Amino acid sequence: MSIAALTEVDDGPRSKRPAILAAAVECFGETGYEGTKWSAVAGRVGIGQTALYHYFESKAHCLLTVMRLGLRNSDVAFHAATADAPTALAALRAAVGAAYALSPQEVQQNRILVANIGLLAAARSSEREETERLASRELVARVERNWVELLERGIRAGEFPDRDPVIMARSLLGLLTGVWRWYRPDGALDLDDIATYMAGCAARMVAADEP
Amino acid sequence: MSIAALTEVDDGPRSKRPAILAAAVECFGETGYEGTKWSAVAGRVGIGQTALYHYFESKAHCLLTVMRLGLRNSDVAFHAATADAPTALAALRAAVGAAYALSPQEVQQNRILVANIGLLAAARSSEREETERLASRELVARVERNWVELLERGIRAGEFPDRDPVIMARSLLGLLTGVWRWYRPDGALDLDDIATYMAGCAARMVAADEP
């Protein structure tokens, strides 16, 4: 399993952080965050509780880190996909495509993010948890801003009808992330099918005239 | 605060169940499910812990009941709104309208439902909690089926292009329920504005041709 999606610039080659995060993604994905025992994560990585606590002070701290890195990856992928798009409509389709161009691990990470997004609403009493929560909220706002700017570009260029870009960005994010509530890797549709279907939905929602 | 949305046919006039559920909706809405102390709910209704446990064996049992009743209300409202619609497109717009024709309490109930929907994924060890969870899952499936049948009607009538109605129903539900992640009663948009905006998004997504 690739762990690039769970690695940060300050993780040295001997850091166990990415491996712990990968194990947590597996555990949270299989039995849910609530249903996962924190000690089960240590067991899966093959480290002791002491080493585990060296990196993460709690299960919530670990979850919030998984969520922050998932949001960071979405932000990076959005910019990579849309940078060279010749039109706003092409950028919209590319951004939707990027939202589903994911490894199985990244899919789990997104499912965990969506299932636990409510955790970002209330302040944490632990300082390290609160740092991750605030960074995650900042990234949620940044991801929304990416979509708003794409929509504003299309409206300015006359490609898209002039509909409120903030509400449209939130609507698109609701549409796209809603997939993680029902998508299963062994389901009838693969991610390519879903990406094509959702790109059509998004394009009609944003650019079509009223039927 | 109206409690019709939290009442069931077998609640007698002296039952404290609806009042407990209304207090729970307020508490969960204000400080989140995790952040709410179960004893705070009893305090708000003005009953003791013993009376509270007569109706609900746990905070999770109460939350699952709030969620089931929210889903029941959505199902009933969908049928009431669409029963007399002359076309599938009119039914689609009416169903979207019904999704936002809510009292402030019902809005809170929907926000709680969306924020905690992940709770329906894993079996509960308590029998009463599990009964509510299974009933809620059944209602989630019924609500999805309502939308699928509406879409199939439009496709059969040649009103809507032939796009997979199951994926479209899920996409619409993602779009519509996504609103509860960002809507605030004191925000810039009121529910009527949101209903109009979302009805347009849904109509274009379902009925428009590719731009």
Tab-separated table of C-alpha atoms in Angstrom:
chain	number	residue	atom	x	y	z
A	1	MET	CA	0.000	0.000	0.000
A	2	SER	CA	1.327	3.395	-1.038
A	3	ILE	CA	1.873	5.808	1.790
A	4	ALA	CA	2.820	8.923	-0.210
A	5	ALA	CA	-0.677	10.280	0.443
A	6	LEU	CA	0.049	10.069	4.172
A	7	THR	CA	3.576	11.469	4.211
A	8	GLU	CA	4.686	15.001	5.063
A	9	VAL	CA	7.844	16.902	4.203
A	10	ASP	CA	9.166	16.693	7.759
A	11	ASP	CA	8.753	12.904	7.997
A	12	GLY	CA	12.287	11.490	7.960
A	13	PRO	CA	12.931	8.085	6.312
A	14	ARG	CA	12.778	6.336	9.702
A	15	SER	CA	9.566	7.987	10.868
A	16	LYS	CA	6.769	5.519	11.669
A	17	ARG	CA	4.159	8.243	11.265
A	18	PRO	CA	3.116	7.384	7.685
A	19	ALA	CA	2.857	3.662	8.525
A	20	ILE	CA	0.730	4.394	11.598
A	21	LEU	CA	-1.548	6.640	9.536
A	22	ALA	CA	-1.862	3.924	6.851
A	23	ALA	CA	-2.832	1.365	9.504
A	24	ALA	CA	-5.330	3.811	10.998
A	25	VAL	CA	-6.902	4.381	7.553
A	26	GLU	CA	-7.321	0.619	7.214
A	27	CYS	CA	-8.792	0.196	10.705
A	28	PHE	CA	-11.131	3.240	10.551
A	29	GLY	CA	-12.186	2.188	7.051
A	30	GLU	CA	-12.983	-1.375	8.077
A	31	THR	CA	-14.725	-0.908	11.422
A	32	GLY	CA	-15.358	2.834	11.612
A	33	TYR	CA	-13.610	5.372	13.823
A	34	GLU	CA	-15.839	4.690	16.838
A	35	GLY	CA	-15.484	0.937	16.409
A	36	THR	CA	-11.674	0.980	16.198
A	37	LYS	CA	-9.645	0.336	19.323
A	38	TRP	CA	-6.590	2.599	19.431
A	39	SER	CA	-4.453	-0.372	20.482
A	40	ALA	CA	-5.521	-2.243	17.305
A	41	VAL	CA	-3.704	0.394	15.239
A	42	ALA	CA	-0.454	-0.249	17.126
A	43	GLY	CA	-0.965	-3.990	16.648
A	44	ARG	CA	-1.367	-3.625	12.886
A	45	VAL	CA	1.834	-1.574	12.506
A	46	GLY	CA	3.677	-3.934	14.839
A	47	ILE	CA	4.789	-1.293	17.348
A	48	GLY	CA	4.158	-0.895	21.048
A	49	GLN	CA	1.821	1.587	22.721
A	50	THR	CA	4.794	3.734	23.794
A	51	ALA	CA	5.990	4.214	20.223
A	52	LEU	CA	2.407	4.869	19.112
A	53	TYR	CA	2.018	7.659	21.694
A	54	HIS	CA	5.312	9.160	20.584
A	55	TYR	CA	3.605	10.109	17.305
A	56	PHE	CA	-0.063	10.522	18.257
A	57	GLU	CA	-1.418	11.391	21.666
A	58	SER	CA	-4.879	9.941	20.960
A	59	LYS	CA	-7.082	8.195	18.413
A	60	ALA	CA	-8.718	11.573	17.707
A	61	HIS	CA	-5.317	13.164	17.061
A	62	CYS	CA	-4.593	10.415	14.530
A	63	LEU	CA	-8.018	10.760	12.852
A	64	LEU	CA	-7.683	14.542	12.571
A	65	THR	CA	-4.255	14.063	10.960
A	66	VAL	CA	-5.701	11.560	8.440
A	67	MET	CA	-8.416	14.112	7.644
A	68	ARG	CA	-5.996	17.023	7.259
A	69	LEU	CA	-3.770	15.044	4.879
A	70	GLY	CA	-6.800	13.984	2.821
A	71	LEU	CA	-7.803	17.641	2.451
A	72	ARG	CA	-4.219	18.625	1.600
A	73	ASN	CA	-4.165	15.974	-1.148
A	74	SER	CA	-7.481	17.257	-2.573
A	75	ASP	CA	-6.127	20.803	-2.707
A	76	VAL	CA	-2.909	19.725	-4.455
A	77	ALA	CA	-4.778	17.477	-6.923
A	78	PHE	CA	-7.211	20.281	-7.818
A	79	HIS	CA	-4.399	22.641	-8.797
A	80	ALA	CA	-2.465	19.972	-10.728
A	81	ALA	CA	-5.585	19.006	-12.702
A	82	THR	CA	-6.811	22.483	-13.564
A	83	ALA	CA	-3.559	24.421	-14.109
A	84	ASP	CA	-3.422	23.993	-17.897
A	85	ALA	CA	-7.143	23.770	-18.695
A	86	PRO	CA	-7.921	25.986	-21.721
A	87	THR	CA	-11.449	26.871	-20.581
A	88	ALA	CA	-13.353	26.993	-17.302
A	89	LEU	CA	-15.583	24.144	-18.468
A	90	ALA	CA	-12.499	22.026	-19.214
A	91	ALA	CA	-11.129	22.946	-15.775
A	92	LEU	CA	-14.434	21.928	-14.160
A	93	ARG	CA	-14.362	18.532	-15.863
A	94	ALA	CA	-10.671	18.048	-14.971
A	95	ALA	CA	-11.287	18.959	-11.319
A	96	VAL	CA	-14.128	16.432	-11.103
A	97	GLY	CA	-11.886	13.810	-12.710
A	98	ALA	CA	-9.145	14.510	-10.171
A	99	ALA	CA	-11.632	14.054	-7.308
A	100	TYR	CA	-11.969	10.376	-8.295
A	101	ALA	CA	-8.436	9.613	-9.570
A	102	LEU	CA	-7.540	7.920	-6.292
A	103	SER	CA	-5.837	4.799	-4.974
A	104	PRO	CA	-7.935	2.426	-2.830
A	105	GLN	CA	-6.182	3.874	0.229
A	106	GLU	CA	-7.061	7.430	-0.770
A	107	VAL	CA	-10.685	6.333	-1.295
A	108	GLN	CA	-10.754	5.028	2.283
A	109	GLN	CA	-9.188	8.287	3.442
A	110	ASN	CA	-11.965	10.255	1.712
A	111	ARG	CA	-14.664	8.019	3.163
A	112	ILE	CA	-13.200	8.567	6.640
A	113	LEU	CA	-13.014	12.324	6.007
A	114	VAL	CA	-16.649	12.580	4.927
A	115	ALA	CA	-17.934	10.276	7.681
A	116	ASN	CA	-16.180	12.279	10.408
A	117	ILE	CA	-16.302	15.831	9.048
A	118	GLY	CA	-18.580	16.835	11.940
A	119	LEU	CA	-15.553	16.460	14.226
A	120	LEU	CA	-14.155	19.691	12.772
A	121	ALA	CA	-17.045	21.750	14.199
A	122	ALA	CA	-16.182	21.784	17.902
A	123	ALA	CA	-12.941	22.905	19.569
A	124	ARG	CA	-10.687	20.182	21.030
A	125	SER	CA	-9.330	20.453	24.539
A	126	SER	CA	-5.987	18.907	23.555
A	127	GLU	CA	-3.564	21.360	21.930
A	128	ARG	CA	-2.220	18.950	19.309
A	129	GLU	CA	-5.723	17.831	18.327
A	130	GLU	CA	-6.824	21.459	18.097
A	131	THR	CA	-3.850	22.298	15.847
A	132	GLU	CA	-4.887	19.549	13.411
A	133	ARG	CA	-8.539	20.592	13.592
A	134	LEU	CA	-7.778	24.243	12.793
A	135	ALA	CA	-5.444	23.257	9.940
A	136	SER	CA	-8.191	21.003	8.553
A	137	ARG	CA	-10.763	23.796	8.717
A	138	GLU	CA	-8.357	26.106	6.906
A	139	LEU	CA	-7.992	23.453	4.167
A	140	VAL	CA	-11.780	22.984	3.909
A	141	ALA	CA	-12.023	26.742	3.259
A	142	ARG	CA	-9.163	26.583	0.746
A	143	VAL	CA	-10.754	23.702	-1.183
A	144	GLU	CA	-14.031	25.633	-1.328
A	145	ARG	CA	-12.157	28.732	-2.551
A	146	ASN	CA	-10.552	26.689	-5.365
A	147	TRP	CA	-14.005	25.845	-6.709
A	148	VAL	CA	-15.316	29.383	-6.228
A	149	GLU	CA	-12.403	30.799	-8.253
A	150	LEU	CA	-12.958	28.257	-11.040
A	151	LEU	CA	-16.643	29.235	-11.214
A	152	GLU	CA	-15.865	32.980	-11.148
A	153	ARG	CA	-13.445	32.473	-14.034
A	154	GLY	CA	-16.202	30.779	-16.073
A	155	ILE	CA	-18.759	33.473	-15.240
A	156	ARG	CA	-16.325	36.274	-16.173
A	157	ALA	CA	-15.533	34.544	-19.481
A	158	GLY	CA	-19.244	34.179	-20.264
A	159	GLU	CA	-18.913	30.371	-20.228
A	160	PHE	CA	-21.200	29.871	-17.217
A	161	PRO	CA	-24.504	31.619	-16.442
A	162	ASP	CA	-24.120	34.053	-13.531
A	163	ARG	CA	-25.233	31.964	-10.545
A	164	ASP	CA	-23.889	32.581	-7.005
A	165	PRO	CA	-20.417	30.962	-7.118
A	166	VAL	CA	-20.160	30.337	-3.369
A	167	ILE	CA	-23.432	28.396	-3.213
A	168	MET	CA	-22.519	26.619	-6.452
A	169	ALA	CA	-19.096	25.618	-5.047
A	170	ARG	CA	-20.732	24.206	-1.922
A	171	SER	CA	-23.339	22.410	-4.034
A	172	LEU	CA	-20.640	20.849	-6.204
A	173	LEU	CA	-18.707	19.725	-3.128
A	174	GLY	CA	-21.891	18.200	-1.669
A	175	LEU	CA	-22.506	16.387	-4.943
A	176	LEU	CA	-18.932	15.116	-5.332
A	177	THR	CA	-18.209	14.109	-1.743
A	178	GLY	CA	-21.650	12.509	-1.378
A	179	VAL	CA	-20.268	9.650	-3.489
A	180	TRP	CA	-18.099	8.504	-0.565
A	181	ARG	CA	-21.269	7.675	1.381
A	182	TRP	CA	-22.274	4.910	-1.007
A	183	TYR	CA	-19.255	3.981	-3.143
A	184	ARG	CA	-17.805	0.533	-2.475
A	185	PRO	CA	-14.699	-0.804	-4.293
A	186	ASP	CA	-16.546	-4.040	-5.119
A	187	GLY	CA	-19.685	-2.237	-6.363
A	188	ALA	CA	-21.100	-2.236	-9.904
A	189	LEU	CA	-19.491	1.090	-10.869
A	190	ASP	CA	-15.765	1.708	-10.931
A	191	LEU	CA	-14.228	5.103	-10.216
A	192	ASP	CA	-13.798	5.919	-13.915
A	193	ASP	CA	-17.535	5.403	-14.523
A	194	ILE	CA	-18.346	7.560	-11.508
A	195	ALA	CA	-15.946	10.308	-12.617
A	196	THR	CA	-17.576	10.455	-16.070
A	197	TYR	CA	-21.093	10.474	-14.607
A	198	MET	CA	-20.253	13.182	-12.064
A	199	ALA	CA	-18.425	15.356	-14.611
A	200	GLY	CA	-21.647	15.367	-16.648
A	201	CYS	CA	-23.758	16.225	-13.585
A	202	ALA	CA	-21.392	19.044	-12.602
A	203	ALA	CA	-21.191	20.474	-16.135
A	204	ARG	CA	-24.982	20.565	-16.497
A	205	MET	CA	-25.475	22.023	-13.029
A	206	VAL	CA	-22.958	24.803	-13.643
A	207	ALA	CA	-23.162	25.530	-17.362
A	208	ALA	CA	-26.541	24.369	-18.744
A	209	ASP	CA	-29.603	26.552	-19.185
A	210	GLU	CA	-32.814	25.850	-17.269
A	211	PRO	CA	-34.757	22.947	-18.809
B	1	MET	CA	-41.176	24.680	19.567
B	2	SER	CA	-43.368	22.267	17.604
B	3	ILE	CA	-42.914	18.624	18.480
B	4	ALA	CA	-45.165	17.072	15.824
B	5	ALA	CA	-42.034	16.147	13.867
B	6	LEU	CA	-40.873	14.135	16.882
B	7	THR	CA	-44.137	12.418	17.792
B	8	GLU	CA	-45.249	8.894	16.932
B	9	VAL	CA	-48.721	7.333	16.781
B	10	ASP	CA	-48.159	5.320	19.950
B	11	ASP	CA	-47.074	8.351	22.021
B	12	GLY	CA	-49.947	8.987	24.477
B	13	PRO	CA	-50.750	12.587	25.516
B	14	ARG	CA	-48.738	12.190	28.731
B	15	SER	CA	-45.677	10.662	27.108
B	16	LYS	CA	-42.501	12.655	27.722
B	17	ARG	CA	-40.828	11.044	24.704
B	18	PRO	CA	-41.462	13.903	22.228
B	19	ALA	CA	-40.262	16.512	24.755
B	20	ILE	CA	-37.088	14.523	25.458
B	21	LEU	CA	-36.423	14.191	21.724
B	22	ALA	CA	-36.987	17.951	21.243
B	23	ALA	CA	-34.509	18.710	24.038
B	24	ALA	CA	-32.023	16.270	22.523
B	25	VAL	CA	-32.347	17.959	19.110
B	26	GLU	CA	-31.561	21.300	20.768
B	27	CYS	CA	-28.582	19.920	22.715
B	28	PHE	CA	-27.104	17.883	19.823
B	29	GLY	CA	-27.670	20.865	17.507
B	30	GLU	CA	-25.925	23.305	19.838
B	31	THR	CA	-22.922	21.324	21.044
B	32	GLY	CA	-22.864	18.266	18.784
B	33	TYR	CA	-23.732	14.693	19.704
B	34	GLU	CA	-20.280	13.915	21.115
B	35	GLY	CA	-20.219	17.167	23.073
B	36	THR	CA	-23.635	16.662	24.689
B	37	LYS	CA	-23.832	15.136	28.144
B	38	TRP	CA	-26.804	12.773	28.403
B	39	SER	CA	-27.693	14.294	31.779
B	40	ALA	CA	-27.955	17.755	30.136
B	41	VAL	CA	-30.911	16.462	28.088
B	42	ALA	CA	-32.766	15.439	31.261
B	43	GLY	CA	-31.962	18.836	32.756
B	44	ARG	CA	-33.417	20.694	29.795
B	45	VAL	CA	-36.715	18.745	29.882
B	46	GLY	CA	-36.869	19.098	33.659
B	47	ILE	CA	-37.060	15.375	34.441
B	48	GLY	CA	-34.841	13.090	36.477
B	49	GLN	CA	-32.414	10.482	35.163
B	50	THR	CA	-34.824	7.660	36.087
B	51	ALA	CA	-37.615	9.097	33.944
B	52	LEU	CA	-35.116	9.706	31.131
B	53	TYR	CA	-33.984	6.052	31.180
B	54	HIS	CA	-37.626	4.941	31.118
B	55	TYR	CA	-37.808	6.258	27.548
B	56	PHE	CA	-34.236	5.934	26.252
B	57	GLU	CA	-31.603	3.546	27.459
B	58	SER	CA	-28.697	5.659	26.173
B	59	LYS	CA	-27.716	8.842	24.358
B	60	ALA	CA	-27.146	6.730	21.215
B	61	HIS	CA	-30.653	5.258	21.502
B	62	CYS	CA	-32.057	8.799	21.625
B	63	LEU	CA	-29.908	9.978	18.677
B	64	LEU	CA	-30.911	6.993	16.540
B	65	THR	CA	-34.577	7.758	17.298
B	66	VAL	CA	-34.105	11.418	16.286
B	67	MET	CA	-32.502	10.195	13.048
B	68	ARG	CA	-35.259	7.670	12.285
B	69	LEU	CA	-37.996	10.270	12.807
B	70	GLY	CA	-36.170	12.755	10.556
B	71	LEU	CA	-36.029	10.112	7.812
B	72	ARG	CA	-39.712	9.231	8.352
B	73	ASN	CA	-40.627	12.917	7.966
B	74	SER	CA	-38.614	13.172	4.724
B	75	ASP	CA	-40.407	10.150	3.294
B	76	VAL	CA	-43.853	11.511	4.202
B	77	ALA	CA	-43.041	15.009	2.886
B	78	PHE	CA	-41.771	13.598	-0.427
B	79	HIS	CA	-45.049	11.769	-1.100
B	80	ALA	CA	-47.211	14.728	-0.029
B	81	ALA	CA	-45.274	17.110	-2.296
B	82	THR	CA	-45.156	14.937	-5.416
B	83	ALA	CA	-48.540	13.156	-5.346
B	84	ASP	CA	-50.364	15.603	-7.633
B	85	ALA	CA	-47.471	16.810	-9.799
B	86	PRO	CA	-48.553	16.802	-13.466
B	87	THR	CA	-45.071	15.978	-14.842
B	88	ALA	CA	-41.896	14.334	-13.542
B	89	LEU	CA	-40.072	17.662	-13.799
B	90	ALA	CA	-42.780	19.337	-11.689
B	91	ALA	CA	-42.494	16.453	-9.203
B	92	LEU	CA	-38.713	16.894	-9.078
B	93	ARG	CA	-39.047	20.603	-8.319
B	94	ALA	CA	-41.759	19.922	-5.715
B	95	ALA	CA	-39.661	17.249	-4.006
B	96	VAL	CA	-36.698	19.623	-3.776
B	97	GLY	CA	-38.989	22.318	-2.360
B	98	ALA	CA	-40.290	19.897	0.267
B	99	ALA	CA	-36.723	19.070	1.331
B	100	TYR	CA	-36.311	22.677	2.539
B	101	ALA	CA	-39.868	23.466	3.737
B	102	LEU	CA	-38.838	22.871	7.347
B	103	SER	CA	-39.223	24.433	10.780
B	104	PRO	CA	-36.012	25.496	12.591
B	105	GLN	CA	-36.330	22.341	14.713
B	106	GLU	CA	-36.591	20.126	11.624
B	107	VAL	CA	-33.519	21.868	10.179
B	108	GLN	CA	-31.581	20.957	13.336
B	109	GLN	CA	-32.915	17.411	13.050
B	110	ASN	CA	-31.618	17.189	9.465
B	111	ARG	CA	-28.245	18.628	10.439
B	112	ILE	CA	-27.960	16.012	13.199
B	113	LEU	CA	-29.002	13.276	10.770
B	114	VAL	CA	-26.380	14.224	8.181
B	115	ALA	CA	-23.623	14.775	10.745
B	116	ASN	CA	-24.163	11.351	12.335
B	117	ILE	CA	-25.255	9.224	9.363
B	118	GLY	CA	-22.084	7.144	9.721
B	119	LEU	CA	-23.588	5.714	12.927
B	120	LEU	CA	-25.990	3.666	10.779
B	121	ALA	CA	-23.118	1.647	9.268
B	122	ALA	CA	-22.147	-0.580	12.196
B	123	ALA	CA	-24.375	-2.932	14.236
B	124	ARG	CA	-25.226	-1.861	17.811
B	125	SER	CA	-24.784	-4.252	20.713
B	126	SER	CA	-27.930	-2.949	22.441
B	127	GLU	CA	-31.178	-4.424	21.120
B	128	ARG	CA	-33.203	-1.188	21.277
B	129	GLU	CA	-30.436	0.807	19.581
B	130	GLU	CA	-30.156	-1.865	16.897
B	131	THR	CA	-33.928	-1.751	16.267
B	132	GLU	CA	-33.741	2.010	15.641
B	133	ARG	CA	-30.633	1.607	13.475
B	134	LEU	CA	-32.233	-1.040	11.248
B	135	ALA	CA	-35.455	0.998	10.931
B	136	SER	CA	-33.363	4.037	9.953
B	137	ARG	CA	-31.475	2.058	7.308
B	138	GLU	CA	-34.776	0.818	5.902
B	139	LEU	CA	-35.960	4.443	5.663
B	140	VAL	CA	-32.717	5.547	3.970
B	141	ALA	CA	-33.406	2.881	1.322
B	142	ARG	CA	-37.048	3.976	1.018
B	143	VAL	CA	-36.113	7.647	0.557
B	144	GLU	CA	-33.618	6.660	-2.150
B	145	ARG	CA	-36.307	4.522	-3.845
B	146	ASN	CA	-38.709	7.503	-3.870
B	147	TRP	CA	-36.214	9.487	-5.936
B	148	VAL	CA	-35.386	6.531	-8.204
B	149	GLU	CA	-39.089	6.054	-9.018
B	150	LEU	CA	-39.512	9.756	-9.776
B	151	LEU	CA	-36.549	9.631	-12.162
B	152	GLU	CA	-37.767	6.429	-13.836
B	153	ARG	CA	-41.146	8.074	-14.409
B	154	GLY	CA	-39.450	11.017	-16.152
B	155	ILE	CA	-37.245	8.753	-18.276
B	156	ARG	CA	-40.237	6.614	-19.342
B	157	ALA	CA	-42.195	9.746	-20.270
B	158	GLY	CA	-39.276	11.056	-22.342
B	159	GLU	CA	-38.959	14.094	-20.047
B	160	PHE	CA	-35.488	13.170	-18.769
B	161	PRO	CA	-32.518	11.822	-20.765
B	162	ASP	CA	-31.864	8.155	-19.935
B	163	ARG	CA	-29.178	8.369	-17.252
B	164	ASP	CA	-28.763	5.679	-14.538
B	165	PRO	CA	-31.606	6.530	-12.091
B	166	VAL	CA	-29.959	4.910	-9.042
B	167	ILE	CA	-26.755	6.917	-9.375
B	168	MET	CA	-28.790	10.033	-10.184
B	169	ALA	CA	-30.962	9.537	-7.072
B	170	ARG	CA	-27.850	9.202	-4.898
B	171	SER	CA	-26.290	12.234	-6.576
B	172	LEU	CA	-29.419	14.305	-5.918
B	173	LEU	CA	-29.488	13.208	-2.285
B	174	GLY	CA	-25.806	14.129	-1.920
B	175	LEU	CA	-26.518	17.528	-3.452
B	176	LEU	CA	-29.610	18.234	-1.340
B	177	THR	CA	-28.396	16.939	2.029
B	178	GLY	CA	-24.985	18.576	1.543
B	179	VAL	CA	-26.728	21.868	2.344
B	180	TRP	CA	-27.078	20.838	6.001
B	181	ARG	CA	-23.281	20.910	6.320
B	182	TRP	CA	-23.097	24.667	5.742
B	183	TYR	CA	-26.576	26.155	6.207
B	184	ARG	CA	-26.989	28.364	9.270
B	185	PRO	CA	-30.341	29.980	10.224
B	186	ASP	CA	-28.627	33.368	10.600
B	187	GLY	CA	-26.749	33.087	7.283
B	188	ALA	CA	-27.162	35.276	4.189
B	189	LEU	CA	-29.533	32.851	2.412
B	190	ASP	CA	-32.904	31.814	3.780
B	191	LEU	CA	-34.432	28.405	3.104
B	192	ASP	CA	-36.666	29.727	0.311
B	193	ASP	CA	-33.612	31.075	-1.568
B	194	ILE	CA	-31.828	27.745	-1.082
B	195	ALA	CA	-34.876	25.765	-2.253
B	196	THR	CA	-35.104	27.822	-5.466
B	197	TYR	CA	-31.355	27.526	-6.120
B	198	MET	CA	-31.317	23.775	-5.489
B	199	ALA	CA	-34.440	23.131	-7.584
B	200	GLY	CA	-32.596	24.761	-10.511
B	201	CYS	CA	-29.443	22.682	-9.879
B	202	ALA	CA	-31.483	19.463	-9.664
B	203	ALA	CA	-33.531	20.232	-12.787
B	204	ARG	CA	-30.416	20.963	-14.873
B	205	MET	CA	-28.585	17.900	-13.531
B	206	VAL	CA	-31.497	15.578	-14.323
B	207	ALA	CA	-33.180	17.100	-17.372
B	208	ALA	CA	-30.706	19.335	-19.243
B	209	ASP	CA	-28.582	18.277	-22.206
B	210	GLU	CA	-24.796	18.278	-22.006
B	211	PRO	CA	-23.369	21.811	-22.349
